[in-house]
Amino acid sequence: MSVPPPSDPPWVSCSALAARLREAGCVFAEDEAELMLSAAGTAAELAAMAERRATGLPLEHVLGRAEFCGMRMVVEPGVFVPRRRTEFLVRQAAAVTRPGSLVVDLCCGSGALGAALAAAVAREHPPHEQGSGAAGAAGAAGAAGAVELHAADIDPAAVRCARRNVAAAGGRVHEGDLFAALPAVLRGRVDVLLANVPYVPTDSLGLLPAEARDHEPVIALDGGADGLDVLRRVAAEVRHWLAPGGRLLVETSEDQVEAAARVLERGGLTVRTARREEPAATVVTGRRNASRDGRT
Ligand SMILES: C[S@@+](CC[C@H](N)C(=O)[O-])C[C@H]1O[C@@H](n2cnc3c(N)ncnc32)[C@H](O)[C@@H]1O
């Protein structure tokens, strides 16, 4: 009979690890155990992962990655974990993004949205449809050149993480406050602007699951008194950055959708709302008039 070395944790089997995670309160203990077993290189690493997860760290921070739009995104500690519901925002954006479009992922966090959109465009528009220099193979590896991608965030940790995720798409990541982070040459040229801004009303922050409350930065979550403060700032400037006919796409909660739509209308955009039931997601799209309106 082989005896494990003393440093080995007692939960090296999937079922033992799942039992440990269940005991710590993880609802999807079996699934999480499988993911940890596939990610850990050594028994010691597995033990450290199990302990970090047992203290309440989000699974994605424990693994260092998240699944998003069928891709594996790097998610570093302290960076907002991209949510599966936000895949709907990327899908809405993919429907209006063409090869060569100028795409900006504002408030990019891990950069998952921009990276996934670039990959979707590469997948949906094979090489013969694209101009020279555009790659068309499926997935992140084929995303380079499918769109011109810029991402930006105010948080240096997010910027570092996003650089790793958008690299395959040949994207650039800028650090700074909203549009101030972007190169001025992008003004009036952006075809698709993704902005999953913080939208939780300040008073509701305490109602978030502990994983978000305790392990994601407040700046990634807090949208001010009604949750729309950052969106109002984006809407106030966006028409100077969008190309004629360009679109801003934002995610909102169902409670906020009408107010968010009014915010975009006040920003001079024509608004449309799309909803999905499972998982529930709401996206508001604002389009700049297709003819130059003299406001850029
Ligand atoms: C809700 S998270 C979304 C992250 C990412 N777009 C996603 O969906 O996974 C909001 C992000 O906005 C960033 N942020 C908050 N205020 C900002 C500002 N004034 N300028 C730029 N980024 C900001 C945060 O650092 C955070 O990464």
mmCIF file of C-alpha atoms and ligand atoms in Angstrom:
data_model
loop_
_atom_site.group_PDB
_atom_site.id
_atom_site.type_symbol
_atom_site.label_atom_id
_atom_site.label_comp_id
_atom_site.label_asym_id
_atom_site.label_seq_id
_atom_site.Cartn_x
_atom_site.Cartn_y
_atom_site.Cartn_z
ATOM 1 C CA MET A 1 0.000 0.000 0.000
ATOM 2 C CA SER A 2 1.437 3.419 -0.919
ATOM 3 C CA VAL A 3 1.430 6.070 1.779
ATOM 4 C CA PRO A 4 1.110 9.705 0.623
ATOM 5 C CA PRO A 5 3.930 12.042 1.688
ATOM 6 C CA PRO A 6 3.083 14.025 4.850
ATOM 7 C CA SER A 7 2.524 17.278 2.909
ATOM 8 C CA ASP A 8 -0.314 15.716 0.887
ATOM 9 C CA PRO A 9 -3.769 16.924 1.907
ATOM 10 C CA PRO A 10 -6.304 14.279 2.859
ATOM 11 C CA TRP A 11 -8.640 15.345 0.000
ATOM 12 C CA VAL A 12 -6.567 14.366 -3.044
ATOM 13 C CA SER A 13 -9.542 12.450 -4.453
ATOM 14 C CA CYS A 14 -12.380 14.386 -6.071
ATOM 15 C CA SER A 15 -14.985 13.134 -3.615
ATOM 16 C CA ALA A 16 -12.858 13.958 -0.556
ATOM 17 C CA LEU A 17 -12.104 17.429 -1.892
ATOM 18 C CA ALA A 18 -15.801 17.947 -2.687
ATOM 19 C CA ALA A 19 -16.687 16.940 0.875
ATOM 20 C CA ARG A 20 -14.195 19.514 2.211
ATOM 21 C CA LEU A 21 -15.681 22.222 -0.016
ATOM 22 C CA ARG A 22 -19.242 21.269 0.884
ATOM 23 C CA GLU A 23 -18.357 21.501 4.554
ATOM 24 C CA ALA A 24 -17.081 25.038 3.855
ATOM 25 C CA GLY A 25 -20.466 25.950 2.318
ATOM 26 C CA CYS A 26 -19.756 25.582 -1.427
ATOM 27 C CA VAL A 27 -23.024 24.746 -3.170
ATOM 28 C CA PHE A 28 -21.444 23.305 -6.336
ATOM 29 C CA ALA A 29 -18.761 21.397 -4.432
ATOM 30 C CA GLU A 30 -18.336 18.516 -6.944
ATOM 31 C CA ASP A 31 -17.961 20.823 -9.941
ATOM 32 C CA GLU A 32 -15.534 23.044 -8.060
ATOM 33 C CA ALA A 33 -13.501 20.061 -6.906
ATOM 34 C CA GLU A 34 -13.105 18.873 -10.496
ATOM 35 C CA LEU A 35 -11.994 22.315 -11.636
ATOM 36 C CA MET A 36 -9.459 22.606 -8.819
ATOM 37 C CA LEU A 37 -8.076 19.133 -9.496
ATOM 38 C CA SER A 38 -7.562 20.017 -13.152
ATOM 39 C CA ALA A 39 -5.940 23.375 -12.297
ATOM 40 C CA ALA A 40 -3.589 22.359 -9.480
ATOM 41 C CA GLY A 41 -0.103 21.232 -10.435
ATOM 42 C CA THR A 42 0.775 19.651 -7.087
ATOM 43 C CA ALA A 43 -0.957 18.362 -3.982
ATOM 44 C CA ALA A 44 0.334 21.375 -2.045
ATOM 45 C CA GLU A 45 -1.170 23.730 -4.629
ATOM 46 C CA LEU A 46 -4.469 21.869 -4.382
ATOM 47 C CA ALA A 47 -4.416 22.172 -0.602
ATOM 48 C CA ALA A 48 -3.775 25.919 -0.841
ATOM 49 C CA MET A 49 -6.613 26.305 -3.360
ATOM 50 C CA ALA A 50 -9.047 24.381 -1.162
ATOM 51 C CA GLU A 51 -8.157 26.502 1.844
ATOM 52 C CA ARG A 52 -8.489 29.790 -0.071
ATOM 53 C CA ARG A 53 -11.874 28.700 -1.378
ATOM 54 C CA ALA A 54 -12.948 27.618 2.128
ATOM 55 C CA THR A 55 -12.243 31.171 3.359
ATOM 56 C CA GLY A 56 -14.757 32.483 0.805
ATOM 57 C CA LEU A 57 -12.483 33.628 -2.038
ATOM 58 C CA PRO A 58 -14.445 33.467 -5.330
ATOM 59 C CA LEU A 59 -13.717 30.264 -7.263
ATOM 60 C CA GLU A 60 -12.436 32.296 -10.218
ATOM 61 C CA HIS A 61 -9.846 34.032 -8.032
ATOM 62 C CA VAL A 62 -8.790 30.668 -6.613
ATOM 63 C CA LEU A 63 -8.365 29.193 -10.103
ATOM 64 C CA GLY A 64 -7.010 32.401 -11.606
ATOM 65 C CA ARG A 65 -9.436 32.142 -14.499
ATOM 66 C CA ALA A 66 -13.106 32.382 -15.504
ATOM 67 C CA GLU A 67 -15.099 30.854 -18.335
ATOM 68 C CA PHE A 68 -16.646 33.605 -20.439
ATOM 69 C CA CYS A 69 -18.218 33.243 -23.900
ATOM 70 C CA GLY A 70 -16.592 29.815 -24.196
ATOM 71 C CA MET A 71 -13.141 31.258 -23.512
ATOM 72 C CA ARG A 72 -10.821 30.965 -20.552
ATOM 73 C CA MET A 73 -10.111 34.458 -19.200
ATOM 74 C CA VAL A 74 -7.383 35.286 -16.704
ATOM 75 C CA VAL A 75 -8.859 36.797 -13.519
ATOM 76 C CA GLU A 76 -6.324 38.084 -11.007
ATOM 77 C CA PRO A 77 -7.042 38.716 -7.312
ATOM 78 C CA GLY A 78 -8.906 41.957 -6.691
ATOM 79 C CA VAL A 79 -10.257 42.135 -10.247
ATOM 80 C CA PHE A 80 -14.002 41.959 -10.974
ATOM 81 C CA VAL A 81 -15.033 38.453 -12.074
ATOM 82 C CA PRO A 82 -16.829 38.623 -15.453
ATOM 83 C CA ARG A 83 -20.399 37.365 -14.986
ATOM 84 C CA ARG A 84 -22.047 34.828 -17.269
ATOM 85 C CA ARG A 85 -25.072 37.114 -17.719
ATOM 86 C CA THR A 86 -22.744 39.653 -19.373
ATOM 87 C CA GLU A 87 -22.195 37.209 -22.249
ATOM 88 C CA PHE A 88 -25.539 38.587 -23.490
ATOM 89 C CA LEU A 89 -23.977 42.043 -23.826
ATOM 90 C CA VAL A 90 -21.163 40.563 -25.925
ATOM 91 C CA ARG A 91 -23.681 38.711 -28.097
ATOM 92 C CA GLN A 92 -25.655 41.907 -28.699
ATOM 93 C CA ALA A 93 -22.426 43.692 -29.585
ATOM 94 C CA ALA A 94 -21.270 40.883 -31.912
ATOM 95 C CA ALA A 95 -24.453 41.278 -33.944
ATOM 96 C CA VAL A 96 -23.480 44.857 -34.875
ATOM 97 C CA THR A 97 -19.692 44.561 -35.063
ATOM 98 C CA ARG A 98 -17.979 44.081 -38.413
ATOM 99 C CA PRO A 99 -14.425 42.993 -39.197
ATOM 100 C CA GLY A 100 -12.177 46.029 -38.811
ATOM 101 C CA SER A 101 -14.603 47.870 -36.497
ATOM 102 C CA LEU A 102 -13.050 50.095 -33.846
ATOM 103 C CA VAL A 103 -14.153 48.613 -30.512
ATOM 104 C CA VAL A 104 -13.653 50.136 -27.058
ATOM 105 C CA ASP A 105 -14.212 48.188 -23.835
ATOM 106 C CA LEU A 106 -14.580 50.949 -21.236
ATOM 107 C CA CYS A 107 -14.451 49.999 -17.524
ATOM 108 C CA CYS A 108 -12.942 46.798 -18.867
ATOM 109 C CA GLY A 109 -12.027 44.997 -15.613
ATOM 110 C CA SER A 110 -10.365 41.764 -16.751
ATOM 111 C CA GLY A 111 -10.877 42.776 -20.401
ATOM 112 C CA ALA A 112 -13.068 39.729 -20.946
ATOM 113 C CA LEU A 113 -15.782 41.559 -22.905
ATOM 114 C CA GLY A 114 -13.491 43.073 -25.520
ATOM 115 C CA ALA A 115 -11.471 39.864 -25.869
ATOM 116 C CA ALA A 116 -14.639 37.798 -26.310
ATOM 117 C CA LEU A 117 -16.109 40.240 -28.824
ATOM 118 C CA ALA A 118 -12.933 40.194 -30.930
ATOM 119 C CA ALA A 119 -12.982 36.374 -30.889
ATOM 120 C CA ALA A 120 -16.675 36.299 -31.827
ATOM 121 C CA VAL A 121 -16.098 38.594 -34.809
ATOM 122 C CA ALA A 122 -13.160 36.436 -35.940
ATOM 123 C CA ARG A 123 -15.350 33.323 -35.658
ATOM 124 C CA GLU A 124 -18.398 34.788 -37.360
ATOM 125 C CA HIS A 125 -16.490 36.381 -40.235
ATOM 126 C CA PRO A 126 -14.101 33.831 -41.723
ATOM 127 C CA PRO A 127 -10.890 35.026 -43.440
ATOM 128 C CA HIS A 128 -12.341 35.284 -46.949
ATOM 129 C CA GLU A 129 -14.864 37.872 -45.639
ATOM 130 C CA GLN A 130 -12.219 39.920 -43.877
ATOM 131 C CA GLY A 131 -9.769 42.427 -45.252
ATOM 132 C CA SER A 132 -6.066 41.633 -45.469
ATOM 133 C CA GLY A 133 -4.376 41.318 -42.082
ATOM 134 C CA ALA A 134 -7.544 40.089 -40.407
ATOM 135 C CA ALA A 135 -7.376 36.593 -38.989
ATOM 136 C CA GLY A 136 -10.426 34.373 -39.001
ATOM 137 C CA ALA A 137 -9.668 31.193 -37.090
ATOM 138 C CA ALA A 138 -12.054 30.373 -34.265
ATOM 139 C CA GLY A 139 -11.303 31.411 -30.704
ATOM 140 C CA ALA A 140 -8.939 33.870 -29.062
ATOM 141 C CA ALA A 141 -5.931 32.762 -31.083
ATOM 142 C CA GLY A 142 -7.665 33.829 -34.296
ATOM 143 C CA ALA A 143 -8.928 37.142 -32.952
ATOM 144 C CA ALA A 144 -5.844 39.241 -33.780
ATOM 145 C CA GLY A 145 -6.814 41.954 -36.215
ATOM 146 C CA ALA A 146 -10.504 40.985 -36.419
ATOM 147 C CA VAL A 147 -11.330 44.363 -34.853
ATOM 148 C CA GLU A 148 -9.239 47.283 -33.621
ATOM 149 C CA LEU A 149 -9.597 46.830 -29.870
ATOM 150 C CA HIS A 150 -8.923 49.310 -27.079
ATOM 151 C CA ALA A 151 -9.792 48.687 -23.438
ATOM 152 C CA ALA A 152 -9.515 50.980 -20.409
ATOM 153 C CA ASP A 153 -9.948 50.918 -16.670
ATOM 154 C CA ILE A 154 -9.079 53.168 -13.740
ATOM 155 C CA ASP A 155 -7.801 50.321 -11.568
ATOM 156 C CA PRO A 156 -4.148 49.335 -12.216
ATOM 157 C CA ALA A 157 -4.851 45.721 -11.158
ATOM 158 C CA ALA A 158 -7.607 45.480 -13.774
ATOM 159 C CA VAL A 159 -5.382 47.030 -16.433
ATOM 160 C CA ARG A 160 -2.610 44.482 -15.766
ATOM 161 C CA CYS A 161 -5.089 41.610 -15.962
ATOM 162 C CA ALA A 162 -6.815 42.960 -19.085
ATOM 163 C CA ARG A 163 -3.461 43.187 -20.905
ATOM 164 C CA ARG A 164 -3.157 39.424 -20.579
ATOM 165 C CA ASN A 165 -6.662 38.777 -21.913
ATOM 166 C CA VAL A 166 -6.677 41.147 -24.866
ATOM 167 C CA ALA A 167 -3.191 40.242 -26.077
ATOM 168 C CA ALA A 168 -4.497 37.494 -28.385
ATOM 169 C CA ALA A 169 -6.770 40.030 -30.079
ATOM 170 C CA GLY A 170 -3.880 42.475 -30.535
ATOM 171 C CA GLY A 171 -5.751 44.907 -28.255
ATOM 172 C CA ARG A 172 -4.314 47.817 -26.269
ATOM 173 C CA VAL A 173 -5.240 48.588 -22.652
ATOM 174 C CA HIS A 174 -5.147 52.107 -21.198
ATOM 175 C CA GLU A 175 -5.283 53.221 -17.582
ATOM 176 C CA GLY A 176 -7.347 56.191 -16.403
ATOM 177 C CA ASP A 177 -10.707 57.733 -15.653
ATOM 178 C CA LEU A 178 -13.306 56.774 -18.307
ATOM 179 C CA PHE A 179 -12.639 58.511 -21.661
ATOM 180 C CA ALA A 180 -9.610 60.397 -20.296
ATOM 181 C CA ALA A 181 -7.729 57.092 -20.569
ATOM 182 C CA LEU A 182 -8.245 56.808 -24.331
ATOM 183 C CA PRO A 183 -5.925 58.151 -27.045
ATOM 184 C CA ALA A 184 -7.443 61.336 -28.512
ATOM 185 C CA VAL A 185 -7.158 59.868 -32.044
ATOM 186 C CA LEU A 186 -10.121 57.608 -31.231
ATOM 187 C CA ARG A 187 -12.495 60.571 -30.854
ATOM 188 C CA GLY A 188 -15.416 60.370 -33.272
ATOM 189 C CA ARG A 189 -14.255 56.964 -34.602
ATOM 190 C CA VAL A 190 -15.585 54.331 -32.180
ATOM 191 C CA ASP A 191 -18.010 51.903 -33.846
ATOM 192 C CA VAL A 192 -18.852 49.787 -30.792
ATOM 193 C CA LEU A 193 -18.377 50.937 -27.210
ATOM 194 C CA LEU A 194 -18.952 48.309 -24.517
ATOM 195 C CA ALA A 195 -19.367 49.785 -21.045
ATOM 196 C CA ASN A 196 -20.246 47.432 -18.232
ATOM 197 C CA VAL A 197 -19.882 50.197 -15.661
ATOM 198 C CA PRO A 198 -20.456 49.743 -11.903
ATOM 199 C CA TYR A 199 -24.237 49.916 -11.430
ATOM 200 C CA VAL A 200 -25.072 48.764 -7.900
ATOM 201 C CA PRO A 201 -26.770 51.540 -5.858
ATOM 202 C CA THR A 202 -24.555 52.394 -2.865
ATOM 203 C CA ASP A 203 -27.235 51.397 -0.362
ATOM 204 C CA SER A 204 -27.483 47.940 -1.954
ATOM 205 C CA LEU A 205 -23.788 47.080 -1.769
ATOM 206 C CA GLY A 206 -24.365 45.349 1.571
ATOM 207 C CA LEU A 207 -26.906 43.030 -0.077
ATOM 208 C CA LEU A 208 -24.401 41.602 -2.551
ATOM 209 C CA PRO A 209 -23.127 38.049 -2.043
ATOM 210 C CA ALA A 210 -20.119 37.961 0.299
ATOM 211 C CA GLU A 211 -17.845 36.879 -2.574
ATOM 212 C CA ALA A 212 -18.455 40.190 -4.334
ATOM 213 C CA ARG A 213 -18.672 42.334 -1.178
ATOM 214 C CA ASP A 214 -15.474 41.007 0.352
ATOM 215 C CA HIS A 215 -13.299 40.231 -2.671
ATOM 216 C CA GLU A 216 -14.159 42.638 -5.468
ATOM 217 C CA PRO A 217 -13.133 46.291 -5.267
ATOM 218 C CA VAL A 218 -15.877 48.779 -4.320
ATOM 219 C CA ILE A 219 -14.935 50.880 -7.342
ATOM 220 C CA ALA A 220 -16.006 47.961 -9.548
ATOM 221 C CA LEU A 221 -19.456 47.771 -7.960
ATOM 222 C CA ASP A 222 -20.590 51.136 -6.580
ATOM 223 C CA GLY A 223 -22.735 53.087 -9.024
ATOM 224 C CA GLY A 224 -23.680 55.884 -6.590
ATOM 225 C CA ALA A 225 -27.040 56.705 -5.033
ATOM 226 C CA ASP A 226 -29.216 55.281 -7.830
ATOM 227 C CA GLY A 227 -26.522 53.108 -9.440
ATOM 228 C CA LEU A 228 -26.335 55.314 -12.525
ATOM 229 C CA ASP A 229 -23.617 57.841 -11.628
ATOM 230 C CA VAL A 230 -20.886 56.292 -13.801
ATOM 231 C CA LEU A 231 -23.323 55.676 -16.652
ATOM 232 C CA ARG A 232 -24.349 59.368 -16.557
ATOM 233 C CA ARG A 233 -20.696 60.368 -16.908
ATOM 234 C CA VAL A 234 -20.237 57.978 -19.845
ATOM 235 C CA ALA A 235 -23.424 59.203 -21.547
ATOM 236 C CA ALA A 236 -22.430 62.848 -21.152
ATOM 237 C CA GLU A 237 -19.303 62.327 -23.280
ATOM 238 C CA VAL A 238 -20.022 59.350 -25.464
ATOM 239 C CA ARG A 239 -21.260 61.147 -28.571
ATOM 240 C CA HIS A 240 -17.857 62.846 -28.913
ATOM 241 C CA TRP A 241 -16.242 59.399 -29.188
ATOM 242 C CA LEU A 242 -18.734 57.408 -31.265
ATOM 243 C CA ALA A 243 -18.477 57.366 -35.039
ATOM 244 C CA PRO A 244 -21.650 58.353 -36.886
ATOM 245 C CA GLY A 245 -23.910 55.294 -36.481
ATOM 246 C CA GLY A 246 -21.671 53.987 -33.670
ATOM 247 C CA ARG A 247 -23.193 52.267 -30.657
ATOM 248 C CA LEU A 248 -22.805 52.249 -26.881
ATOM 249 C CA LEU A 249 -23.926 49.006 -25.201
ATOM 250 C CA VAL A 250 -24.454 48.786 -21.442
ATOM 251 C CA GLU A 251 -25.792 46.179 -19.034
ATOM 252 C CA THR A 252 -28.362 47.263 -16.446
ATOM 253 C CA SER A 253 -30.544 45.637 -13.841
ATOM 254 C CA GLU A 254 -34.232 45.268 -14.703
ATOM 255 C CA ASP A 255 -35.043 47.892 -12.024
ATOM 256 C CA GLN A 256 -32.825 50.463 -13.692
ATOM 257 C CA VAL A 257 -33.577 49.852 -17.330
ATOM 258 C CA GLU A 258 -35.930 52.777 -17.931
ATOM 259 C CA ALA A 259 -33.766 55.259 -16.076
ATOM 260 C CA ALA A 260 -30.671 53.975 -17.906
ATOM 261 C CA ALA A 261 -32.443 54.365 -21.258
ATOM 262 C CA ARG A 262 -33.310 57.995 -20.393
ATOM 263 C CA VAL A 263 -29.672 58.646 -19.456
ATOM 264 C CA LEU A 264 -28.537 57.458 -22.901
ATOM 265 C CA GLU A 265 -31.280 59.469 -24.635
ATOM 266 C CA ARG A 266 -30.122 62.592 -22.807
ATOM 267 C CA GLY A 267 -26.661 61.786 -24.170
ATOM 268 C CA GLY A 268 -28.112 62.248 -27.674
ATOM 269 C CA LEU A 269 -28.469 58.561 -28.584
ATOM 270 C CA THR A 270 -31.343 56.566 -30.050
ATOM 271 C CA VAL A 271 -32.098 53.806 -27.591
ATOM 272 C CA ARG A 272 -33.136 50.167 -27.835
ATOM 273 C CA THR A 273 -33.446 47.582 -25.052
ATOM 274 C CA ALA A 274 -32.881 43.823 -25.275
ATOM 275 C CA ARG A 275 -33.675 41.234 -22.629
ATOM 276 C CA ARG A 276 -32.836 37.604 -22.056
ATOM 277 C CA GLU A 277 -34.546 35.402 -19.503
ATOM 278 C CA GLU A 278 -32.041 32.688 -18.580
ATOM 279 C CA PRO A 279 -29.757 33.803 -17.094
ATOM 280 C CA ALA A 280 -31.604 37.117 -16.788
ATOM 281 C CA ALA A 281 -29.806 39.947 -18.517
ATOM 282 C CA THR A 282 -30.768 43.376 -19.823
ATOM 283 C CA VAL A 283 -28.792 45.400 -22.333
ATOM 284 C CA VAL A 284 -29.475 48.972 -23.386
ATOM 285 C CA THR A 285 -27.971 50.065 -26.690
ATOM 286 C CA GLY A 286 -27.683 53.723 -27.671
ATOM 287 C CA ARG A 287 -26.883 54.603 -31.282
ATOM 288 C CA ARG A 288 -25.453 57.854 -32.529
ATOM 289 C CA ASN A 289 -27.189 59.307 -35.550
ATOM 290 C CA ALA A 290 -25.675 57.844 -38.728
ATOM 291 C CA SER A 291 -25.129 61.251 -40.331
ATOM 292 C CA ARG A 292 -22.513 63.545 -38.826
ATOM 293 C CA ASP A 293 -24.386 65.750 -36.349
ATOM 294 C CA GLY A 294 -21.589 68.250 -35.889
ATOM 295 C CA ARG A 295 -21.110 67.359 -32.244
ATOM 296 C CA THR A 296 -17.841 65.491 -32.399
HETATM 297 C C1 LIG B 1 -18.717 46.077 -13.021
HETATM 298 S S1 LIG B 1 -16.974 46.069 -13.306
HETATM 299 C C2 LIG B 1 -17.011 45.450 -14.974
HETATM 300 C C3 LIG B 1 -15.722 44.896 -15.469
HETATM 301 C C4 LIG B 1 -15.816 44.239 -16.833
HETATM 302 N N1 LIG B 1 -16.312 45.173 -17.824
HETATM 303 C C5 LIG B 1 -16.717 43.026 -16.775
HETATM 304 O O1 LIG B 1 -17.901 43.120 -17.134
HETATM 305 O O2 LIG B 1 -16.238 41.967 -16.350
HETATM 306 C C6 LIG B 1 -16.662 47.795 -13.497
HETATM 307 C C7 LIG B 1 -15.226 48.192 -13.815
HETATM 308 O O3 LIG B 1 -15.216 49.626 -13.947
HETATM 309 C C8 LIG B 1 -14.013 50.128 -13.451
HETATM 310 N N2 LIG B 1 -14.220 51.552 -13.157
HETATM 311 C C9 LIG B 1 -14.947 52.098 -12.155
HETATM 312 N N3 LIG B 1 -14.922 53.449 -12.231
HETATM 313 C C10 LIG B 1 -14.166 53.754 -13.312
HETATM 314 C C11 LIG B 1 -13.760 54.986 -13.924
HETATM 315 N N4 LIG B 1 -14.148 56.188 -13.424
HETATM 316 N N5 LIG B 1 -12.985 54.945 -15.026
HETATM 317 C C12 LIG B 1 -12.597 53.739 -15.542
HETATM 318 N N6 LIG B 1 -12.918 52.539 -15.005
HETATM 319 C C13 LIG B 1 -13.707 52.549 -13.903
HETATM 320 C C14 LIG B 1 -13.698 49.256 -12.262
HETATM 321 O O4 LIG B 1 -12.337 49.312 -11.923
HETATM 322 C C15 LIG B 1 -14.167 47.878 -12.763
HETATM 323 O O5 LIG B 1 -13.108 47.162 -13.322
#
